[in-house]
Coordinates of C-alpha atoms and ligand atoms in Angstrom, one line a residue:
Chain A
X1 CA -25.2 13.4 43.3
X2 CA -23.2 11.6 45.7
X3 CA -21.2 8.0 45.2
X4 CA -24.1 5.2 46.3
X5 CA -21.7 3.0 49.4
X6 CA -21.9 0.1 47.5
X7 CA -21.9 0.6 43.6
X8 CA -25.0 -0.9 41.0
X9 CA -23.5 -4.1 39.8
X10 CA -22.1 -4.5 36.4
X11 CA -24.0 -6.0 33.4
X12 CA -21.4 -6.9 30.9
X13 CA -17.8 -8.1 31.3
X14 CA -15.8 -7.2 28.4
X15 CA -13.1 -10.1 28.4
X16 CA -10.1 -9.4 26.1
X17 CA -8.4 -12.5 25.7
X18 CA -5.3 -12.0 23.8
X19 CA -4.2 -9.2 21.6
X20 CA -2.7 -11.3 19.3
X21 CA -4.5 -10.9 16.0
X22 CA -3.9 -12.4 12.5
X23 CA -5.1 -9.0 11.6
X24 CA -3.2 -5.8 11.7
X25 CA -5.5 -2.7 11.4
X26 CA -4.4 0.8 10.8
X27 CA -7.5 1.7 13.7
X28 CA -7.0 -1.0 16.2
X29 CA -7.6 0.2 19.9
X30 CA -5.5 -1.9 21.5
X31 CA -2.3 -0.8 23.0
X32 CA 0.9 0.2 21.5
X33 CA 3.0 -2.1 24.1
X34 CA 1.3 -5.1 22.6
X35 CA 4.4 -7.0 23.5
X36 CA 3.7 -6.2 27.2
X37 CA 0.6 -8.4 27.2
X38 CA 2.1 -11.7 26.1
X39 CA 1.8 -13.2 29.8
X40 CA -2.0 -14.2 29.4
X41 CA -4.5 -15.6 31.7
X42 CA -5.2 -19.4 31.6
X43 CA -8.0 -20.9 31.4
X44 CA -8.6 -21.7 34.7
X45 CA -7.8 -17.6 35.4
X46 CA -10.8 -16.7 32.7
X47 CA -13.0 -19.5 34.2
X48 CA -12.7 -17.9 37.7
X49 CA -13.3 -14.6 36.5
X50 CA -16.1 -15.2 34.8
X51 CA -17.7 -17.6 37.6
X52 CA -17.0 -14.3 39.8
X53 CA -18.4 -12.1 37.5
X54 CA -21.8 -14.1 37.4
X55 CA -21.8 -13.8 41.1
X56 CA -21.3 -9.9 41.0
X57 CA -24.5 -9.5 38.6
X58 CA -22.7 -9.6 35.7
X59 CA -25.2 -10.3 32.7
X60 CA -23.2 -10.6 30.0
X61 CA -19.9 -12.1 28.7
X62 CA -18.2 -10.2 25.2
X63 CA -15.3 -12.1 24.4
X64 CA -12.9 -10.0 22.7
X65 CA -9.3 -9.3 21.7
X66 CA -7.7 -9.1 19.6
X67 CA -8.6 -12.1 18.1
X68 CA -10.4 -14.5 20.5
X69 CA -10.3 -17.4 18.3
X70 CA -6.4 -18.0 18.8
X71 CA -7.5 -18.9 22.3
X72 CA -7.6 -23.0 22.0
X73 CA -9.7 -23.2 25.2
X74 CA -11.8 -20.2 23.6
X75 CA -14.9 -23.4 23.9
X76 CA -14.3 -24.2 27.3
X77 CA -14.6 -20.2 28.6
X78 CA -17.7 -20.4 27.3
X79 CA -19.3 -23.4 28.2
X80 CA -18.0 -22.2 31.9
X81 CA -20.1 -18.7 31.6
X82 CA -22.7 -20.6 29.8
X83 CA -23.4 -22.9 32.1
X84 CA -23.6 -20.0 34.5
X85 CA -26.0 -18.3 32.6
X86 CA -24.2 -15.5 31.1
X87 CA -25.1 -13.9 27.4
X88 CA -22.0 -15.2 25.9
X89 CA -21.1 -12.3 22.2
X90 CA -17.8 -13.5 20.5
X91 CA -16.1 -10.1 18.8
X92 CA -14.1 -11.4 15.9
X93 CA -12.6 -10.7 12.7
X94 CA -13.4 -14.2 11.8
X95 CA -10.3 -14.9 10.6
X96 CA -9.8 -18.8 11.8
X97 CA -13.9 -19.2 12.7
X98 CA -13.8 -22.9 10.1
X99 CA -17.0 -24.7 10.3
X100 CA -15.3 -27.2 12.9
X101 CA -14.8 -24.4 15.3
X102 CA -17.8 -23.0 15.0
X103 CA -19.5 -26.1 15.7
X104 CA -17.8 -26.2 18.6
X105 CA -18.4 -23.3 20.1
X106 CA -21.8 -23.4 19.0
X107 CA -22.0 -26.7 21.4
X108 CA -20.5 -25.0 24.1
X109 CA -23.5 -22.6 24.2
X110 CA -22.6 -19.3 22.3
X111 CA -25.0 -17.2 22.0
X112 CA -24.0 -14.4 19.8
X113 CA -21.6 -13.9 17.2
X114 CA -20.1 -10.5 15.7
X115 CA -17.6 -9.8 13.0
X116 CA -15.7 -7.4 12.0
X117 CA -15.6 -6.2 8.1
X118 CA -13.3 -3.6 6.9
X119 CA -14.7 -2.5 3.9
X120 CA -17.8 -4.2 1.1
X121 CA -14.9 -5.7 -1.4
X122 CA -11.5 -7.2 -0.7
X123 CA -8.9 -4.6 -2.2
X124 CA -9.7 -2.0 0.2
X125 CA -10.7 -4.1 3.2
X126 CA -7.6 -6.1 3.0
X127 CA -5.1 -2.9 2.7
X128 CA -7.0 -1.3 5.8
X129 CA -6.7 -4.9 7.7
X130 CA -3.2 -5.5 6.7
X131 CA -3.4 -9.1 5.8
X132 CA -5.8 -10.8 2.7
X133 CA -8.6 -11.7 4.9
X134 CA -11.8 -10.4 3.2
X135 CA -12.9 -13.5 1.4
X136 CA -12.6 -16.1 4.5
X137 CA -14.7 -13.1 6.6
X138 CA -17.3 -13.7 3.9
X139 CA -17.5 -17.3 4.3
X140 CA -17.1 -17.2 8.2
X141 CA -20.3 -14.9 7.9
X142 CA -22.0 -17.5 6.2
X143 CA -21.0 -19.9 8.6
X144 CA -22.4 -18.0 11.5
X145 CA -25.7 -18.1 9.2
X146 CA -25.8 -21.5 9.0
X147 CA -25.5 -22.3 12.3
X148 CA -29.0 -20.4 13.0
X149 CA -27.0 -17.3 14.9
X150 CA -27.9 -14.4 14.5
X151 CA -25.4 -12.2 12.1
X152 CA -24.2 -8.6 13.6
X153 CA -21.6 -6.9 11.4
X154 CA -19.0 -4.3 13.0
X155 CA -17.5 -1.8 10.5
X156 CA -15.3 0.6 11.9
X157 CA -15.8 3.6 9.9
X158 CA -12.8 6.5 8.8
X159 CA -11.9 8.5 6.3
X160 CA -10.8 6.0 3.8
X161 CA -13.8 4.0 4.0
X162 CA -16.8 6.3 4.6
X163 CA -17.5 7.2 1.3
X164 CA -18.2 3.3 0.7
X165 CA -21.3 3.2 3.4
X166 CA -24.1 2.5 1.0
X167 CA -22.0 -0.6 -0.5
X168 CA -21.2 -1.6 3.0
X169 CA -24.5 -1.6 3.6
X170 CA -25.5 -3.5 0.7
X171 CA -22.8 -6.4 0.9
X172 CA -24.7 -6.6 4.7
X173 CA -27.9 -6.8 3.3
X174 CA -26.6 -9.7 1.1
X175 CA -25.2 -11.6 3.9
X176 CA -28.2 -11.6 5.2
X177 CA -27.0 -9.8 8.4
X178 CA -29.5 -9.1 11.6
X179 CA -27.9 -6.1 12.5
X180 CA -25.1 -3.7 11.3
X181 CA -23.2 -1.8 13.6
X182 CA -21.6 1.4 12.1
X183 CA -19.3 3.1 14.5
X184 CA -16.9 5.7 13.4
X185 CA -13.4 5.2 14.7
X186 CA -12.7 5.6 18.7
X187 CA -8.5 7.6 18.7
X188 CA -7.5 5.1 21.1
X189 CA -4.1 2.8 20.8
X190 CA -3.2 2.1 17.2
X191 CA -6.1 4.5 15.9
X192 CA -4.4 7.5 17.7
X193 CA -1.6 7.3 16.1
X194 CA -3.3 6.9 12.5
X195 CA -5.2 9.9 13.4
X196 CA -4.6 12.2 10.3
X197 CA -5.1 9.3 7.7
X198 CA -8.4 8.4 9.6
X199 CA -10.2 11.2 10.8
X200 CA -13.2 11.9 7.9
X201 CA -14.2 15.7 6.5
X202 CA -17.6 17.2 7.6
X203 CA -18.4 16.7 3.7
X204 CA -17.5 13.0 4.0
X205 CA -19.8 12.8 7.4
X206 CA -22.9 14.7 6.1
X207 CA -22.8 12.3 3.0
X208 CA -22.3 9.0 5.4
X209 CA -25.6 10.3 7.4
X210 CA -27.9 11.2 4.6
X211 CA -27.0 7.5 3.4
X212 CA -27.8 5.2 7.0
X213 CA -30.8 7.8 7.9
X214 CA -32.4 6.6 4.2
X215 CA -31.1 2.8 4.8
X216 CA -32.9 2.6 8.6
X217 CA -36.0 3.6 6.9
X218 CA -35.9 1.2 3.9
X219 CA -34.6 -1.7 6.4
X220 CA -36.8 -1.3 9.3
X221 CA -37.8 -4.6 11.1
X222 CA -34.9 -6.7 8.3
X223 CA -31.9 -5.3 9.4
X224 CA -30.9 -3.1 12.4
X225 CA -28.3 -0.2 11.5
X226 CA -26.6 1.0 14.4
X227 CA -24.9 4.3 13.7
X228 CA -22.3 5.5 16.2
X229 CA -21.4 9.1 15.9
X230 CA -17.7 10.3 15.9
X231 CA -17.1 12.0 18.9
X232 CA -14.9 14.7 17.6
X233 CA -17.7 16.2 15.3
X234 CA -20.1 15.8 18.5
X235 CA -21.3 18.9 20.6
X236 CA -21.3 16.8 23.8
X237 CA -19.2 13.8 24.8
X238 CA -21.2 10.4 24.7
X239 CA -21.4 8.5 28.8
X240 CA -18.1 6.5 28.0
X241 CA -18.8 2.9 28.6
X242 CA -22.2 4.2 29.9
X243 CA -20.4 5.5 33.2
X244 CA -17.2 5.0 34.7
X245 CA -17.7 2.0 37.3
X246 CA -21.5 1.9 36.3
X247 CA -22.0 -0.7 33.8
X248 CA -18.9 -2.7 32.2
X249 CA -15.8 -3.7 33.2
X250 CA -12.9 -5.2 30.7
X251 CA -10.4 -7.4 31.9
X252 CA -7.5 -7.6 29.6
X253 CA -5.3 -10.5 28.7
X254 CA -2.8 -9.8 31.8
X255 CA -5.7 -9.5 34.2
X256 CA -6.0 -6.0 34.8
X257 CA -9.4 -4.8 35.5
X258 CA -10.1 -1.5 33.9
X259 CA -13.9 0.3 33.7
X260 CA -12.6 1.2 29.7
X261 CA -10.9 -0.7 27.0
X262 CA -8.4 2.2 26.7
X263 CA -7.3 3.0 30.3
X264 CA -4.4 1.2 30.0
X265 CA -2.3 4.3 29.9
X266 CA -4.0 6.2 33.4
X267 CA -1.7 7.0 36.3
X268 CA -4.2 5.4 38.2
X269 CA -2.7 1.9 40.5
X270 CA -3.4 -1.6 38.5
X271 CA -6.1 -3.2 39.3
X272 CA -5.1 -7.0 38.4
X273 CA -7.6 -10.4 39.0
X274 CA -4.5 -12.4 40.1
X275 CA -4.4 -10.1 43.5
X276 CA -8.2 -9.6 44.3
X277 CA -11.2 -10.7 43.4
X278 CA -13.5 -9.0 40.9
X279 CA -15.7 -8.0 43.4
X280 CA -13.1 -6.0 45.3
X281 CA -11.7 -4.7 42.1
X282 CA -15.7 -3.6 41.1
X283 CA -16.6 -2.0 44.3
X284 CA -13.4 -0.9 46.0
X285 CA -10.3 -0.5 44.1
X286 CA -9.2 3.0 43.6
X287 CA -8.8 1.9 39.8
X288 CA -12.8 1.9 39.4
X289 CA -13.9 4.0 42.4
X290 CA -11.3 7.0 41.1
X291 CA -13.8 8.6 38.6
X292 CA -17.1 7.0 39.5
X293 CA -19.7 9.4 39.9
X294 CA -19.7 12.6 39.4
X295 CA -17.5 14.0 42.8
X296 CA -14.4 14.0 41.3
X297 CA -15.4 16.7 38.8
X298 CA -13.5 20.0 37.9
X299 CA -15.1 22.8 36.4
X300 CA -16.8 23.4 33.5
X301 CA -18.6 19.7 34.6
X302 CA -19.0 20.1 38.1
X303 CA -21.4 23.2 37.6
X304 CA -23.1 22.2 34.3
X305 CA -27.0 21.1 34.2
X306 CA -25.0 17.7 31.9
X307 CA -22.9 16.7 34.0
X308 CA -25.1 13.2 35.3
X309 CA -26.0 13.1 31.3
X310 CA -22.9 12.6 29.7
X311 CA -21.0 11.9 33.0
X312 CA -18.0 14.6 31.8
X313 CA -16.9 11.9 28.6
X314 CA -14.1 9.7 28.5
X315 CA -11.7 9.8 30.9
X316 CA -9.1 8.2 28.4
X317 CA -9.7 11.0 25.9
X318 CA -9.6 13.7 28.3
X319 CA -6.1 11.8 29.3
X320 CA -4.9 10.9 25.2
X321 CA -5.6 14.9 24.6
X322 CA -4.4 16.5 27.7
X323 CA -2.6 14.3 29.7
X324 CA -4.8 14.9 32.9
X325 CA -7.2 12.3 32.6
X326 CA -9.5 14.6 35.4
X327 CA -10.2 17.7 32.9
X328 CA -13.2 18.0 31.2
X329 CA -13.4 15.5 28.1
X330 CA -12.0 18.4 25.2
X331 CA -15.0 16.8 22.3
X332 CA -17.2 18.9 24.7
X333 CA -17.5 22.5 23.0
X334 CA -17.5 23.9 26.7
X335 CA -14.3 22.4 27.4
X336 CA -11.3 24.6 28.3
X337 CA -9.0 22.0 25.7
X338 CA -11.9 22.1 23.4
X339 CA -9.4 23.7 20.7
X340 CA -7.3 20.8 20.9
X341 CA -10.1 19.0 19.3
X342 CA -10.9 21.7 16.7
X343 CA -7.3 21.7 15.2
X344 CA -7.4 17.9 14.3
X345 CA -11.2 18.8 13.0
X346 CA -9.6 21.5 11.3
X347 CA -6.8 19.6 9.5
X348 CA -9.3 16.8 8.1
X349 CA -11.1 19.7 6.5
X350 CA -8.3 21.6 4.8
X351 CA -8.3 21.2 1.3
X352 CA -6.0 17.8 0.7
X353 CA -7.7 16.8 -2.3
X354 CA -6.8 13.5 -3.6
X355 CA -5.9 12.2 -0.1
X356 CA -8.8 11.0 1.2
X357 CA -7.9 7.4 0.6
X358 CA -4.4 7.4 0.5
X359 CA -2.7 8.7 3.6
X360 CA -0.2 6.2 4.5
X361 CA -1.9 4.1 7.4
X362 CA 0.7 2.5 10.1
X363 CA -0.4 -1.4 10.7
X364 CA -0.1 -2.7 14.2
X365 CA 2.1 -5.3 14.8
X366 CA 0.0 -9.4 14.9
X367 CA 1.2 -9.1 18.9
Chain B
X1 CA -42.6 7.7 10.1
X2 CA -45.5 5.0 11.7
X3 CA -44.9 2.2 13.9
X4 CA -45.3 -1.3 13.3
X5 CA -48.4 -3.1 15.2
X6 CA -48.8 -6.4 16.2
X7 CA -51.5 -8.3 14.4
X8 CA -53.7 -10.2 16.6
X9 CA -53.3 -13.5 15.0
X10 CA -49.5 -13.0 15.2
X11 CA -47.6 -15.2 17.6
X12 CA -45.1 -13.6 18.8
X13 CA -41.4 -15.0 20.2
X14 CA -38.4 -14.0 21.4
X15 CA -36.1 -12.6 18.6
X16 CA -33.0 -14.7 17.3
X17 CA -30.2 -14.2 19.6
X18 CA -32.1 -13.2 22.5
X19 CA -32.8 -14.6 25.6
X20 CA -35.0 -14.2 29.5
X21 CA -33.6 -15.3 32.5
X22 CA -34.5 -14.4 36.1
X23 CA -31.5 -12.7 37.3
X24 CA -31.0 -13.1 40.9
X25 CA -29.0 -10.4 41.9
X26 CA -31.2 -7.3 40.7
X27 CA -34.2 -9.8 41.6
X28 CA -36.3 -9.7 38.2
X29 CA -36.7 -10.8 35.1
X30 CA -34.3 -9.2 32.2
X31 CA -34.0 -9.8 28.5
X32 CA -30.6 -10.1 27.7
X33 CA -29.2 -9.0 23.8
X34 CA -25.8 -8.6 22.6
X35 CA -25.5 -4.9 23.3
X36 CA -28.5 -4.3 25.4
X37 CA -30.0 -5.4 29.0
X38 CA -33.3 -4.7 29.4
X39 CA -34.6 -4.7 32.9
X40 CA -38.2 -6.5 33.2
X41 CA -41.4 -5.5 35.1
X42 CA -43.6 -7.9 36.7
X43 CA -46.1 -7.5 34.2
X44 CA -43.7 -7.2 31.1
X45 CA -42.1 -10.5 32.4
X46 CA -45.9 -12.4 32.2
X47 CA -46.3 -10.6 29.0
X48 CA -42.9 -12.0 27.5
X49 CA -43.1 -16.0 29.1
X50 CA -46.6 -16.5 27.2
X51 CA -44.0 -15.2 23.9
X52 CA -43.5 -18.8 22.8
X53 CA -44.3 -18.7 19.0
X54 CA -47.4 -20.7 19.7
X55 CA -50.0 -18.8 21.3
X56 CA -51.2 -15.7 19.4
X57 CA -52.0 -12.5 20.8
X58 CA -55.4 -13.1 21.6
X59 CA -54.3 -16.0 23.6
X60 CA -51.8 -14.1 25.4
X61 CA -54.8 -11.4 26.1
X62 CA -56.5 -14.1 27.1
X63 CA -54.2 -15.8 29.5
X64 CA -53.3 -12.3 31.0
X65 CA -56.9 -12.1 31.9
X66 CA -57.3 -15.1 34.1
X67 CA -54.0 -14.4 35.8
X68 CA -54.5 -10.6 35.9
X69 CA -58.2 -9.6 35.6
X70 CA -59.0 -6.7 33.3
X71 CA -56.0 -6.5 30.7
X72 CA -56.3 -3.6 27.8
X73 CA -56.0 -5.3 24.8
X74 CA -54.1 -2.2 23.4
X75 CA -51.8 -1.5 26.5
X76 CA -50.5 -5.8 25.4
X77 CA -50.8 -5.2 21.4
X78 CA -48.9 -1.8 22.1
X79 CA -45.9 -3.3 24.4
X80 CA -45.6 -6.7 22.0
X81 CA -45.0 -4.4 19.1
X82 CA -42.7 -1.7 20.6
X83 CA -40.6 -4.6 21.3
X84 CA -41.1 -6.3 17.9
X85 CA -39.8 -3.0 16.2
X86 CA -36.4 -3.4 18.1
X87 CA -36.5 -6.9 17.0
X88 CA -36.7 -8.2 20.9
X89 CA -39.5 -10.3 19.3
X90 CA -40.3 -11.7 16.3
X91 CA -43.8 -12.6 14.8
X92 CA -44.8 -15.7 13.0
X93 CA -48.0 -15.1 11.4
X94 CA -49.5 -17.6 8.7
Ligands
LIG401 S1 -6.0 -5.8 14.3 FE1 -8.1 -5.5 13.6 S2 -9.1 -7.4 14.0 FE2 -7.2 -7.5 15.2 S3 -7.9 -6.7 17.2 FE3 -7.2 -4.9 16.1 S4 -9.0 -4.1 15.2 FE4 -9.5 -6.2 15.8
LIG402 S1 -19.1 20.6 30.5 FE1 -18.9 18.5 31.2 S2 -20.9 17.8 31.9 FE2 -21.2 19.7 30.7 S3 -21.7 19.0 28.6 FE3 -19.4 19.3 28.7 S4 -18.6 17.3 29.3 FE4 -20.8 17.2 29.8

């Protein structure tokens, strides 16, 4: 395959707006160097990059963070996209989402709201989220209810919580929820440095799988269950963000245009929306163009009957685990680094009994 | 493991949370969900506009038929409920 002269237009613009979070958890993927991204946009930045990203093809607008809600003109970015057109999905932990603000953005044309739970009762969920929190989640959920949205649940799943999936599941089912998404942790940022205390056994996995495959049967056409495998008990990598340059592009508080949420750390040159526009940034920049396609491949990808399937996996993994972010994503068993992989498997399967939920977990910093 | 079908009296409509637009840059019709795009055909697009919770899917054979001729009732009962499974549409049926 070669690299089409103009690129396919993205669908979704992931927007983080802030990394500042009221929340602190142990498997956060944003950046280490929070402190690095307190120069933000404005609002007039955000409402020129999403006006642009309407005009590239973008179809839809996640508005993420951290927390999105400590934006004040968080209503005013999305009447801009709304007015435009765009799907507008707010990604929160709910933390600060009162009735008044809701009602707001409800006004301004929100479409969509997710939130993030850490766990099905407080104890637990507020230890891995490093701040009480659980209880105004709960109510926020209901909120969204209220307000006739529809309810998705994110639950970021690791070793301390996986055994808890079927009460997870329940407390969702409760909340009346429209869809549950399940995604086992992503070693990016704060998560890779938490790996240890959050990487689950094979045991703990197996269980976790038995449990959703029974759920998706018993709650077909309720509630969808969205199960996201971890990538470091796959076979194969997954397409990260469906493609580099292909579908989604994230713009991060600072304004740097990346095609994945962690390729903050690439030796690749920024890409930032106060120098270019988006459409520059999307079909020329060397930051997006550098591993589109499937060219820039080395060996084992470039000769493998995958390589258009799974695209070669993340480019941050490949970078986080070898420090070449152009080698062959090591989750792949016919990567080269593949062992590197297989030794952190290995560890969260040595006998550590009595640890599973009580490996010290390092808390990111609020920003 | 069976999948769900339609009932004829059913009226279908777009699920909560989702939306059609005409999106001028690829040139057609998509439905637009929180995680998902899903790119629209011609006839997929008439199928999905007639989705207004009021009509019933007999009307919607029905008004497929004068815009398009022969329409299979199965080929409209099997497309409304492939999309009603992944909760793109939801049924009111009393
Ligand atoms: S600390 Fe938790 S809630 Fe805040 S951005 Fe990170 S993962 Fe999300
Ligand atoms: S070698 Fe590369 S293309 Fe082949 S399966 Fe592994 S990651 Fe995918």
């Amino acid at each position: 395959m070669t690299e089409p002269a103009v690129p396919e237009p993205p669908m979704g613009l992931l927007a983080e707006l802030t990394y500042r979070c009221p929340l602190a958890c142990a498997y956060c993927s944003n950046p280490i160097e929070i402190a690095a991204y307190r120069d933000e946009l404005d609002t007039a930045d955000w409402q020129r990059v999403v006006t642009e990203a309407a005009e590239l093809g973008v179809l839809q607008l996640h508005l993420s963070g951290g927390e999105p809600l400590l934006r004040r003109d968080l209503a005013d970015i999305v009447a801009t996209a709304s007015g435009l057109g765009l799907y507008t999905n707010l990604v929160t932990s709910a933390l600060g989402l009162n009735e008044k603000r809701a009602a707001e953005l409800h006004d301004a044309g929100l479409d969509h709201v997710q939130v993030s739970l850490q766990a099905d009762e407080p104890t637990l969920s507020d230890r891995i989220a490093g701040t009480p929190s659980f209880e105004r989640k709960i109510a926020a959920a209901r909120t969204v209810r209220d307000l006739g949205w529809p309810l998705t649940l994110n639950v970021v799943l690791h070793r301390q919580n996986i055994d808890r999936v079927d009460r997870v599941l329940a407390a969702a089912e409760d909340l009346g929820a429209d869809r549950i998404e399940l995604a086992n942790t992503q070693y990016y940022g704060w998560a890779w440095h938490n790996r240890t205390a959050l990487l689950p056994s094979r045991e703990q996995l197996a269980q976790a799988e038995v449990t959703v495959r029974a759920a998706k049967e018993r709650l077909r056409g309720q509630m969808e269950i969205i199960y996201v495998v971890p990538d470091y008990y796959a076979t194969y990598p997954k397409p990260c963000m469906g493609g580099w340059g292909a579908r989604q592009l994230v713009v991060v508080p600072t304004g740097d245009a990346m095609p994945c949420l962690a390729a903050h750390e690439l030796p690749l040159p920024r890409a930032n929306v106060r120098d270019g526009s988006l459409r520059w940034i999307w079909e020329d920049s060397p930051m997006f163009s550098a591993f589109r396609g499937t060219d820039w491949m080395p060996d084992p990808c470039r000769s493998c009957e995958r390589r258009d399937v799974d695209l070669g996996g993340c480019r941050c993994q490949a970078f986080a685990l070898t420090g070449d972010a152009t080698r062959t994503d090591p989750v792949c068993h016919l990567s080269p680094d593949h062992h590197l992989v297989e030794s952190a498997v290995e560890a969260a399967n040595a006998d550590r009994a009595g640890e599973t939920v009580s490996l010290p977990l390092v808390a990111r910093p609020h920003a | 493991m069976t999948g769900l079908t339609v009932p004829t009296t059913g009226r279908p409509r777009l699920g909560r949370g989702v939306r059609m637009r005409f999106d001028k840059t690829r040139g057609k019709h998509v439905l637009v969900l929180p995680e998902t795009v899903v790119v629209l055909n011609a006839t997929g697009a008439a199928i999905l506009e007639l989705c207004d919770g009021q009509r019933t899917v007999t009307d919607i054979v029905a008004a497929l038929r004068e815009q398009f001729g022969e329409v299979p009732d199965e080929q409209v009962v099997g497309y409304l409920s492939k999309l009603a499974e992944r909760r793109h549409l939801e049924i009111l049926d009393d």
